[in-house]
Amino acid sequence: MMRRHPIRKMIEKRKKGIFCALPSYCSANELVIEAIMEEAGRNDDFVLIEATANQVNQYGGYTGMQASDFVTYINQIAEKVNFDKDRIVLGGDHLGPLTWSGEMEETAMEKADCLVRSFVKAGFSKIHLDTSMRLGSDDADSWPDTDKIAERGVRLYQACEETYREVQKTNPQAVKPIYVIGSEVPIPGGGQDQEGEIKVTSPADFEETIQAYTKAFERHGITDAWDHIAAVVVQPGVEFSDSGVCRYDRVKAHELCRAVKKYPDLVMEGHSTDYQGAKLLREMAEDGVGILKVGPALTFSLREALFSLHKIEKEVLPFGKKDSDFINVLEKTMLEKSDNWKKHYHGNEQELFLARKYSFSDRCRYYLGEPPVKEAINLLFDNLDETGIPLNMLCQYLPIQYKRVRDGIVRNEARALAKDAVVNIMYDYEYATKENWQIEYR
């Protein structure tokens, strides 16, 4: 018997009045993924891990991985931490012509077609179809209308369905993809140009998206598409900038949430929910945001822990022993390869210097896997494990992890401490999405 998709199970529970939602973890960082799987393993839970079209595509993306490579990568981490691979749900985020938006429609859509097919063939079962961007052949002075966006989305939906039928021939038990449509969000990874109030998706815009897709499916003779669409991406009023966070306000989102309730088989998917805090995330889930996506906050917390561990290392390392120099190695690597931050950070030299380290948009996450940085992290861990981390210094630099070490929950080892900083973010999402989750505010 074919397995029910966890997202469909979540929606069925909500329809019965059982509170639940799902966190979606968007990261390709090895330490982050290890932490996610280890925490899920402790709770006998499954995990939803997503990759964006910029991270992973048929040309390698910024990770250098195609969709099948990403699956292998995730499975290798699961094996390493002894996590059941059947409990992993993989999602593809912003799948469409985003990466090739400067090209003519037919070329960009051909590449997008290849992209979505590669994700479905590789086993990704949550597919966000995003065709909301302007392409090179579109009018430069206006945004594509909703009908055109929907028509392009339906083309990609058909490609996914066709690929799934091909997969079924060799794997009859393959989980049928669940689809997400819409894209009322900034570019993947979050971040706004300047702090300010974020406009919540209007009920009219939400309805327009639903109706445009309904008409497009009808034009193509597709009668069962809505049985396989689980969510619509909306902007519920959350976002973050380099140094600020636009917090969720359920009063401002009330009209949108009421409009979505007319479609009990759909939930909202919220992007850029990073840095919201447990109580606000819980309110979002209660109000109908059934899928809460988080990415930069995970690596931001990891980076915080690595910086703190480096500060401990500098103080406890015996004279004459080589320091990892992690913070400086990261800065040097970011300066040498500036493509992943230069267009996103603005200001004078001091402002750029601070943004590279501390921005909430966390562009330094793109560099944690670079060979010099990875080597520095490994040396940092080795040095601290050899010298040991005094509890009093752990209390000074990582006070949350200190309490968890003191209480016997976390090992006083550098790698475990770094991963626990990621778990600390997960706690907010577990509290927000699970009916009886208890959380200790730290």
Tab-separated table of C-alpha atoms in Angstrom:
chain	number	residue	atom	x	y	z
A	1	MET	CA	0.000	0.000	0.000
A	2	MET	CA	1.336	3.439	-0.960
A	3	ARG	CA	2.371	5.635	1.966
A	4	ARG	CA	0.382	8.779	2.689
A	5	HIS	CA	2.450	11.900	2.358
A	6	PRO	CA	3.188	13.470	5.780
A	7	ILE	CA	1.920	16.839	4.540
A	8	ARG	CA	-1.398	15.284	3.548
A	9	LYS	CA	-1.587	13.596	6.966
A	10	MET	CA	-0.980	16.966	8.614
A	11	ILE	CA	-3.819	18.575	6.669
A	12	GLU	CA	-6.190	15.712	7.472
A	13	LYS	CA	-5.464	16.168	11.187
A	14	ARG	CA	-6.095	19.900	10.973
A	15	LYS	CA	-9.435	19.257	9.268
A	16	LYS	CA	-10.405	17.093	12.256
A	17	GLY	CA	-9.539	19.879	14.656
A	18	ILE	CA	-6.219	18.365	15.779
A	19	PHE	CA	-3.588	21.087	15.983
A	20	CYS	CA	-0.439	20.377	13.999
A	21	ALA	CA	1.883	21.968	11.456
A	22	LEU	CA	5.266	21.184	9.947
A	23	PRO	CA	8.648	22.888	10.095
A	24	SER	CA	10.556	22.881	6.826
A	25	TYR	CA	14.320	23.024	7.240
A	26	CYS	CA	16.060	24.640	4.278
A	27	SER	CA	19.776	24.031	4.544
A	28	ALA	CA	22.575	22.133	2.848
A	29	ASN	CA	25.000	22.519	5.756
A	30	GLU	CA	26.284	19.187	7.053
A	31	LEU	CA	26.334	20.155	10.741
A	32	VAL	CA	22.830	21.611	10.505
A	33	ILE	CA	21.443	18.503	8.842
A	34	GLU	CA	23.145	16.250	11.380
A	35	ALA	CA	21.567	18.271	14.180
A	36	ILE	CA	18.120	18.142	12.555
A	37	MET	CA	18.247	14.372	12.125
A	38	GLU	CA	19.608	13.704	15.598
A	39	GLU	CA	16.863	15.787	17.196
A	40	ALA	CA	14.197	14.097	15.062
A	41	GLY	CA	15.628	10.719	16.020
A	42	ARG	CA	15.307	11.530	19.710
A	43	ASN	CA	11.625	12.294	19.136
A	44	ASP	CA	10.982	9.368	16.765
A	45	ASP	CA	9.893	11.977	14.200
A	46	PHE	CA	10.359	12.563	10.479
A	47	VAL	CA	12.106	15.565	8.943
A	48	LEU	CA	11.293	17.797	5.993
A	49	ILE	CA	14.487	19.094	4.387
A	50	GLU	CA	14.385	21.378	1.366
A	51	ALA	CA	16.808	22.535	-1.291
A	52	THR	CA	16.296	25.629	-3.429
A	53	ALA	CA	16.798	25.879	-7.160
A	54	ASN	CA	19.819	28.094	-6.516
A	55	GLN	CA	21.401	25.501	-4.233
A	56	VAL	CA	20.728	22.434	-6.337
A	57	ASN	CA	19.945	22.195	-10.045
A	58	GLN	CA	20.952	20.335	-13.204
A	59	TYR	CA	24.043	22.539	-13.477
A	60	GLY	CA	25.110	22.018	-9.878
A	61	GLY	CA	23.872	25.217	-8.216
A	62	TYR	CA	26.053	26.891	-5.611
A	63	THR	CA	26.463	23.591	-3.746
A	64	GLY	CA	27.795	21.879	-6.855
A	65	MET	CA	25.056	19.256	-6.507
A	66	GLN	CA	22.343	18.061	-8.823
A	67	ALA	CA	19.109	16.737	-7.313
A	68	SER	CA	20.320	13.120	-7.227
A	69	ASP	CA	23.594	14.232	-5.613
A	70	PHE	CA	21.674	16.035	-2.882
A	71	VAL	CA	19.666	12.889	-2.149
A	72	THR	CA	22.885	10.881	-1.856
A	73	TYR	CA	24.384	13.573	0.381
A	74	ILE	CA	21.358	13.584	2.704
A	75	ASN	CA	21.266	9.792	2.856
A	76	GLN	CA	24.963	9.648	3.738
A	77	ILE	CA	24.392	12.001	6.658
A	78	ALA	CA	21.399	9.908	7.759
A	79	GLU	CA	23.568	6.793	7.730
A	80	LYS	CA	26.289	8.598	9.664
A	81	VAL	CA	23.903	9.601	12.483
A	82	ASN	CA	21.852	6.391	12.275
A	83	PHE	CA	18.640	8.102	11.151
A	84	ASP	CA	15.993	6.104	9.278
A	85	LYS	CA	16.027	7.279	5.642
A	86	ASP	CA	12.325	6.444	5.324
A	87	ARG	CA	11.656	9.283	7.766
A	88	ILE	CA	13.171	11.888	5.434
A	89	VAL	CA	10.903	13.991	3.216
A	90	LEU	CA	12.769	16.040	0.628
A	91	GLY	CA	11.382	19.225	-0.859
A	92	GLY	CA	12.368	21.362	-3.806
A	93	ASP	CA	11.898	25.072	-3.175
A	94	HIS	CA	11.335	27.813	-5.784
A	95	LEU	CA	11.502	25.288	-8.608
A	96	GLY	CA	10.979	27.119	-11.854
A	97	PRO	CA	12.853	29.547	-14.103
A	98	LEU	CA	14.205	31.667	-11.217
A	99	THR	CA	17.856	30.861	-11.897
A	100	TRP	CA	17.430	31.683	-15.598
A	101	SER	CA	15.018	34.601	-15.286
A	102	GLY	CA	17.154	36.800	-17.541
A	103	GLU	CA	16.642	34.438	-20.494
A	104	MET	CA	13.815	34.283	-23.028
A	105	GLU	CA	10.685	32.450	-21.895
A	106	GLU	CA	11.092	29.300	-23.960
A	107	THR	CA	14.734	28.802	-23.003
A	108	ALA	CA	14.122	29.570	-19.331
A	109	MET	CA	11.067	27.305	-19.178
A	110	GLU	CA	12.880	24.455	-20.921
A	111	LYS	CA	15.545	24.618	-18.225
A	112	ALA	CA	12.861	24.847	-15.541
A	113	ASP	CA	11.167	21.790	-17.047
A	114	CYS	CA	14.437	19.866	-16.825
A	115	LEU	CA	14.903	21.112	-13.258
A	116	VAL	CA	11.572	19.884	-11.904
A	117	ARG	CA	11.907	16.563	-13.698
A	118	SER	CA	15.301	15.993	-12.089
A	119	PHE	CA	13.884	16.658	-8.617
A	120	VAL	CA	10.931	14.286	-9.028
A	121	LYS	CA	13.130	11.604	-10.573
A	122	ALA	CA	15.566	11.886	-7.645
A	123	GLY	CA	12.773	11.288	-5.116
A	124	PHE	CA	11.825	14.771	-3.903
A	125	SER	CA	8.167	14.555	-2.910
A	126	LYS	CA	7.353	18.175	-1.986
A	127	ILE	CA	7.547	20.408	-5.013
A	128	HIS	CA	7.163	24.186	-4.853
A	129	LEU	CA	6.318	25.352	-8.378
A	130	ASP	CA	7.435	28.966	-8.606
A	131	THR	CA	6.909	30.795	-11.891
A	132	SER	CA	6.232	34.220	-10.421
A	133	MET	CA	9.322	35.954	-11.740
A	134	ARG	CA	9.680	38.165	-14.830
A	135	LEU	CA	11.559	36.485	-17.689
A	136	GLY	CA	13.758	38.071	-20.333
A	137	SER	CA	10.980	38.117	-22.946
A	138	ASP	CA	8.399	39.650	-20.580
A	139	ASP	CA	7.569	43.339	-20.551
A	140	ALA	CA	10.352	44.977	-18.562
A	141	ASP	CA	7.970	47.611	-17.173
A	142	SER	CA	5.377	45.275	-15.664
A	143	TRP	CA	5.115	42.018	-13.775
A	144	PRO	CA	3.676	38.933	-15.520
A	145	ASP	CA	-0.062	38.677	-14.878
A	146	THR	CA	-1.420	35.877	-12.706
A	147	ASP	CA	-2.779	33.931	-15.690
A	148	LYS	CA	0.643	33.790	-17.320
A	149	ILE	CA	2.272	32.760	-14.031
A	150	ALA	CA	-0.324	29.992	-13.616
A	151	GLU	CA	0.062	28.782	-17.199
A	152	ARG	CA	3.801	28.397	-16.683
A	153	GLY	CA	3.195	26.668	-13.359
A	154	VAL	CA	0.809	24.160	-14.917
A	155	ARG	CA	3.394	23.349	-17.561
A	156	LEU	CA	5.843	22.417	-14.811
A	157	TYR	CA	3.134	20.508	-12.926
A	158	GLN	CA	2.571	18.369	-16.028
A	159	ALA	CA	6.309	17.720	-16.316
A	160	CYS	CA	6.418	16.566	-12.695
A	161	GLU	CA	3.403	14.284	-13.084
A	162	GLU	CA	4.781	12.750	-16.259
A	163	THR	CA	8.121	12.093	-14.540
A	164	TYR	CA	6.391	10.570	-11.516
A	165	ARG	CA	4.542	8.100	-13.762
A	166	GLU	CA	7.893	7.108	-15.263
A	167	VAL	CA	9.371	6.628	-11.770
A	168	GLN	CA	6.430	4.408	-10.818
A	169	LYS	CA	7.320	1.939	-13.561
A	170	THR	CA	10.472	0.940	-11.683
A	171	ASN	CA	9.367	1.940	-8.176
A	172	PRO	CA	5.618	1.352	-7.689
A	173	GLN	CA	5.898	2.423	-4.023
A	174	ALA	CA	7.291	5.862	-4.856
A	175	VAL	CA	5.492	8.564	-2.855
A	176	LYS	CA	3.405	10.799	-5.081
A	177	PRO	CA	4.579	14.405	-4.998
A	178	ILE	CA	2.670	17.040	-3.082
A	179	TYR	CA	2.705	20.465	-4.726
A	180	VAL	CA	2.942	24.012	-3.428
A	181	ILE	CA	2.050	26.975	-5.629
A	182	GLY	CA	2.423	30.728	-5.281
A	183	SER	CA	5.341	32.934	-4.321
A	184	GLU	CA	4.360	36.009	-2.305
A	185	VAL	CA	7.893	36.186	-0.929
A	186	PRO	CA	11.288	37.767	-1.606
A	187	ILE	CA	14.123	35.858	-3.233
A	188	PRO	CA	15.098	32.533	-1.618
A	189	GLY	CA	17.013	33.002	1.619
A	190	GLY	CA	14.993	35.982	2.785
A	191	GLY	CA	16.213	39.464	3.511
A	192	GLN	CA	14.659	42.817	2.713
A	193	ASP	CA	16.471	45.850	1.398
A	194	GLN	CA	15.408	47.993	4.317
A	195	GLU	CA	13.481	47.542	7.488
A	196	GLY	CA	9.835	48.435	7.390
A	197	GLU	CA	6.340	47.091	7.406
A	198	ILE	CA	5.708	44.100	5.189
A	199	LYS	CA	2.512	43.969	3.171
A	200	VAL	CA	0.432	40.894	3.984
A	201	THR	CA	-0.966	38.992	0.991
A	202	SER	CA	-4.473	40.299	0.375
A	203	PRO	CA	-7.445	37.908	0.255
A	204	ALA	CA	-8.080	39.131	-3.297
A	205	ASP	CA	-4.549	38.208	-4.420
A	206	PHE	CA	-4.843	34.805	-2.758
A	207	GLU	CA	-8.169	34.128	-4.501
A	208	GLU	CA	-6.740	35.330	-7.800
A	209	THR	CA	-3.943	32.760	-7.554
A	210	ILE	CA	-6.428	29.960	-6.841
A	211	GLN	CA	-8.715	30.958	-9.700
A	212	ALA	CA	-5.880	31.451	-12.201
A	213	TYR	CA	-4.530	27.974	-11.528
A	214	THR	CA	-8.034	26.466	-11.645
A	215	LYS	CA	-8.610	27.959	-15.101
A	216	ALA	CA	-5.164	26.884	-16.316
A	217	PHE	CA	-5.748	23.308	-15.184
A	218	GLU	CA	-9.130	23.322	-16.944
A	219	ARG	CA	-7.557	24.583	-20.179
A	220	HIS	CA	-5.236	21.591	-20.097
A	221	GLY	CA	-7.958	19.095	-19.207
A	222	ILE	CA	-6.452	18.346	-15.796
A	223	THR	CA	-9.258	17.473	-13.397
A	224	ASP	CA	-7.526	16.164	-10.279
A	225	ALA	CA	-4.706	18.672	-9.718
A	226	TRP	CA	-6.191	20.126	-6.539
A	227	ASP	CA	-6.087	16.661	-4.983
A	228	HIS	CA	-2.304	16.968	-5.102
A	229	ILE	CA	-1.800	20.627	-4.198
A	230	ALA	CA	-1.415	21.068	-0.451
A	231	ALA	CA	-0.294	24.648	0.092
A	232	VAL	CA	-0.112	28.148	-1.298
A	233	VAL	CA	2.861	30.354	-0.499
A	234	VAL	CA	1.720	33.628	1.024
A	235	GLN	CA	3.278	36.586	2.759
A	236	PRO	CA	1.753	36.557	6.269
A	237	GLY	CA	3.761	39.642	7.222
A	238	VAL	CA	7.123	38.230	8.287
A	239	GLU	CA	10.583	39.082	7.022
A	240	PHE	CA	14.042	40.046	8.197
A	241	SER	CA	16.748	42.436	7.107
A	242	ASP	CA	20.453	42.529	7.953
A	243	SER	CA	19.739	43.761	11.452
A	244	GLY	CA	15.970	43.766	11.952
A	245	VAL	CA	12.986	41.428	12.046
A	246	CYS	CA	9.415	42.162	10.987
A	247	ARG	CA	7.394	40.219	13.550
A	248	TYR	CA	4.184	38.336	12.838
A	249	ASP	CA	1.005	40.257	13.682
A	250	ARG	CA	-2.022	37.983	13.607
A	251	VAL	CA	-4.374	40.973	13.556
A	252	LYS	CA	-2.879	42.209	10.269
A	253	ALA	CA	-2.981	38.676	8.852
A	254	HIS	CA	-6.557	38.016	9.989
A	255	GLU	CA	-8.319	38.690	6.671
A	256	LEU	CA	-5.885	36.503	4.741
A	257	CYS	CA	-6.219	33.666	7.252
A	258	ARG	CA	-9.999	33.870	7.076
A	259	ALA	CA	-9.900	33.667	3.261
A	260	VAL	CA	-7.708	30.561	3.329
A	261	LYS	CA	-10.089	28.772	5.723
A	262	LYS	CA	-12.571	28.509	2.852
A	263	TYR	CA	-10.201	25.888	1.378
A	264	PRO	CA	-9.875	23.196	4.074
A	265	ASP	CA	-7.632	21.022	1.902
A	266	LEU	CA	-5.029	23.785	1.664
A	267	VAL	CA	-2.683	25.380	4.157
A	268	MET	CA	-0.505	28.420	3.827
A	269	GLU	CA	3.236	28.035	3.473
A	270	GLY	CA	5.216	30.782	5.157
A	271	HIS	CA	8.736	31.595	3.989
A	272	SER	CA	11.331	33.633	5.890
A	273	THR	CA	9.883	32.721	9.292
A	274	ASP	CA	13.429	32.851	10.693
A	275	TYR	CA	13.970	34.794	13.950
A	276	GLN	CA	10.247	35.014	14.797
A	277	GLY	CA	10.386	33.281	18.173
A	278	ALA	CA	8.368	30.348	19.470
A	279	LYS	CA	5.169	32.140	20.472
A	280	LEU	CA	4.767	33.978	17.173
A	281	LEU	CA	5.556	30.844	15.201
A	282	ARG	CA	2.871	29.056	17.197
A	283	GLU	CA	0.389	31.816	16.358
A	284	MET	CA	1.229	31.478	12.667
A	285	ALA	CA	0.618	27.730	12.790
A	286	GLU	CA	-2.661	28.222	14.662
A	287	ASP	CA	-3.770	30.788	12.063
A	288	GLY	CA	-3.288	28.430	9.110
A	289	VAL	CA	0.390	28.605	8.183
A	290	GLY	CA	0.770	24.842	8.139
A	291	ILE	CA	4.304	24.823	6.725
A	292	LEU	CA	6.888	27.046	8.425
A	293	LYS	CA	10.101	27.373	6.463
A	294	VAL	CA	13.383	28.238	8.156
A	295	GLY	CA	16.908	28.383	6.779
A	296	PRO	CA	19.262	31.269	7.575
A	297	ALA	CA	18.375	31.190	11.302
A	298	LEU	CA	19.780	27.659	11.514
A	299	THR	CA	23.195	28.545	10.110
A	300	PHE	CA	23.153	31.906	11.903
A	301	SER	CA	22.887	30.049	15.215
A	302	LEU	CA	25.579	27.613	14.113
A	303	ARG	CA	27.844	30.533	13.170
A	304	GLU	CA	27.233	32.130	16.576
A	305	ALA	CA	28.322	28.910	18.264
A	306	LEU	CA	31.415	28.589	16.078
A	307	PHE	CA	32.435	32.180	16.868
A	308	SER	CA	31.997	31.504	20.588
A	309	LEU	CA	33.960	28.273	20.388
A	310	HIS	CA	36.734	30.133	18.596
A	311	LYS	CA	36.877	32.701	21.387
A	312	ILE	CA	37.198	29.874	23.917
A	313	GLU	CA	39.885	28.252	21.787
A	314	LYS	CA	41.956	31.430	21.719
A	315	GLU	CA	41.967	31.535	25.526
A	316	VAL	CA	42.493	27.879	26.423
A	317	LEU	CA	44.875	26.769	23.681
A	318	PRO	CA	48.408	26.176	25.005
A	319	PHE	CA	51.029	28.674	23.852
A	320	GLY	CA	52.707	27.541	20.654
A	321	LYS	CA	49.841	25.330	19.470
A	322	LYS	CA	48.250	26.276	16.143
A	323	ASP	CA	44.992	28.203	16.469
A	324	SER	CA	42.204	27.434	13.949
A	325	ASP	CA	41.867	31.180	13.279
A	326	PHE	CA	38.303	30.359	12.221
A	327	ILE	CA	36.824	33.873	12.272
A	328	ASN	CA	39.638	35.330	10.181
A	329	VAL	CA	39.668	32.386	7.771
A	330	LEU	CA	35.931	32.867	7.168
A	331	GLU	CA	36.401	36.604	6.551
A	332	LYS	CA	39.346	36.027	4.204
A	333	THR	CA	37.385	33.441	2.201
A	334	MET	CA	34.374	35.742	1.907
A	335	LEU	CA	36.577	38.557	0.622
A	336	GLU	CA	38.254	36.277	-1.922
A	337	LYS	CA	34.925	34.935	-3.199
A	338	SER	CA	32.476	37.797	-2.874
A	339	ASP	CA	29.759	36.681	-5.316
A	340	ASN	CA	27.484	35.279	-2.608
A	341	TRP	CA	27.313	38.464	-0.533
A	342	LYS	CA	28.384	41.493	-2.567
A	343	LYS	CA	24.981	42.140	-4.178
A	344	HIS	CA	23.177	41.681	-0.862
A	345	TYR	CA	25.181	43.804	1.586
A	346	HIS	CA	25.440	47.580	1.267
A	347	GLY	CA	27.215	50.377	3.066
A	348	ASN	CA	30.708	51.579	3.912
A	349	GLU	CA	33.619	49.271	4.698
A	350	GLN	CA	32.781	48.972	8.383
A	351	GLU	CA	29.129	48.216	7.653
A	352	LEU	CA	30.124	45.543	5.126
A	353	PHE	CA	32.618	44.092	7.600
A	354	LEU	CA	29.900	43.729	10.230
A	355	ALA	CA	27.293	42.431	7.771
A	356	ARG	CA	29.587	39.658	6.558
A	357	LYS	CA	29.775	38.390	10.116
A	358	TYR	CA	26.472	39.224	11.755
A	359	SER	CA	23.756	39.875	9.159
A	360	PHE	CA	20.483	38.014	9.795
A	361	SER	CA	20.451	37.121	6.096
A	362	ASP	CA	23.557	35.095	6.967
A	363	ARG	CA	25.348	35.084	3.642
A	364	CYS	CA	28.349	33.522	5.371
A	365	ARG	CA	26.425	30.213	5.304
A	366	TYR	CA	27.518	29.893	1.669
A	367	TYR	CA	31.142	29.712	2.832
A	368	LEU	CA	31.022	27.214	5.699
A	369	GLY	CA	31.628	24.369	3.259
A	370	GLU	CA	34.557	26.032	1.482
A	371	PRO	CA	37.721	23.925	1.986
A	372	PRO	CA	39.716	26.519	4.004
A	373	VAL	CA	36.722	27.260	6.253
A	374	LYS	CA	35.849	23.602	6.707
A	375	GLU	CA	39.467	22.858	7.557
A	376	ALA	CA	39.435	25.651	10.155
A	377	ILE	CA	36.218	24.280	11.710
A	378	ASN	CA	37.700	20.796	11.972
A	379	LEU	CA	40.873	22.175	13.584
A	380	LEU	CA	38.739	24.230	15.986
A	381	PHE	CA	36.864	21.101	17.061
A	382	ASP	CA	40.064	19.058	17.389
A	383	ASN	CA	41.817	21.724	19.442
A	384	LEU	CA	38.940	22.119	21.871
A	385	ASP	CA	38.374	18.397	22.261
A	386	GLU	CA	42.079	17.970	23.020
A	387	THR	CA	42.297	20.799	25.550
A	388	GLY	CA	38.797	20.429	26.957
A	389	ILE	CA	36.291	23.240	27.509
A	390	PRO	CA	36.085	24.496	31.104
A	391	LEU	CA	32.497	24.790	32.283
A	392	ASN	CA	33.024	28.325	33.538
A	393	MET	CA	34.128	29.435	30.065
A	394	LEU	CA	31.303	27.522	28.442
A	395	CYS	CA	28.956	29.454	30.731
A	396	GLN	CA	30.549	32.711	29.588
A	397	TYR	CA	30.440	32.135	25.830
A	398	LEU	CA	27.631	29.568	25.297
A	399	PRO	CA	25.300	29.969	28.286
A	400	ILE	CA	22.423	27.972	26.801
A	401	GLN	CA	24.672	25.044	25.970
A	402	TYR	CA	26.323	25.355	29.392
A	403	LYS	CA	23.002	24.635	31.090
A	404	ARG	CA	22.389	21.647	28.863
A	405	VAL	CA	25.879	20.271	29.516
A	406	ARG	CA	25.445	20.876	33.242
A	407	ASP	CA	22.158	18.969	33.192
A	408	GLY	CA	23.632	16.026	31.290
A	409	ILE	CA	21.689	16.641	28.069
A	410	VAL	CA	24.592	17.585	25.770
A	411	ARG	CA	28.165	16.323	25.723
A	412	ASN	CA	30.832	18.922	26.425
A	413	GLU	CA	32.428	18.391	23.017
A	414	ALA	CA	32.902	21.091	20.396
A	415	ARG	CA	30.962	19.461	17.572
A	416	ALA	CA	28.060	18.514	19.854
A	417	LEU	CA	27.914	22.059	21.247
A	418	ALA	CA	27.829	23.590	17.764
A	419	LYS	CA	25.001	21.296	16.704
A	420	ASP	CA	23.067	21.989	19.887
A	421	ALA	CA	22.907	25.649	18.896
A	422	VAL	CA	20.955	24.505	15.817
A	423	VAL	CA	18.701	22.317	17.968
A	424	ASN	CA	17.964	25.390	20.058
A	425	ILE	CA	16.307	26.947	16.986
A	426	MET	CA	14.466	23.704	16.292
A	427	TYR	CA	12.868	23.871	19.733
A	428	ASP	CA	10.966	26.995	18.683
A	429	TYR	CA	9.581	25.201	15.634
A	430	GLU	CA	8.730	22.067	17.555
A	431	TYR	CA	6.839	24.139	20.089
A	432	ALA	CA	5.072	25.940	17.250
A	433	THR	CA	3.989	22.851	15.327
A	434	LYS	CA	3.326	20.109	17.893
A	435	GLU	CA	0.190	20.058	20.019
A	436	ASN	CA	1.738	19.179	23.372
A	437	TRP	CA	5.303	20.353	22.959
A	438	GLN	CA	6.791	21.831	26.103
A	439	ILE	CA	9.465	24.478	25.898
A	440	GLU	CA	11.656	26.058	28.535
A	441	TYR	CA	12.282	29.712	27.719
A	442	ARG	CA	15.979	30.268	28.036
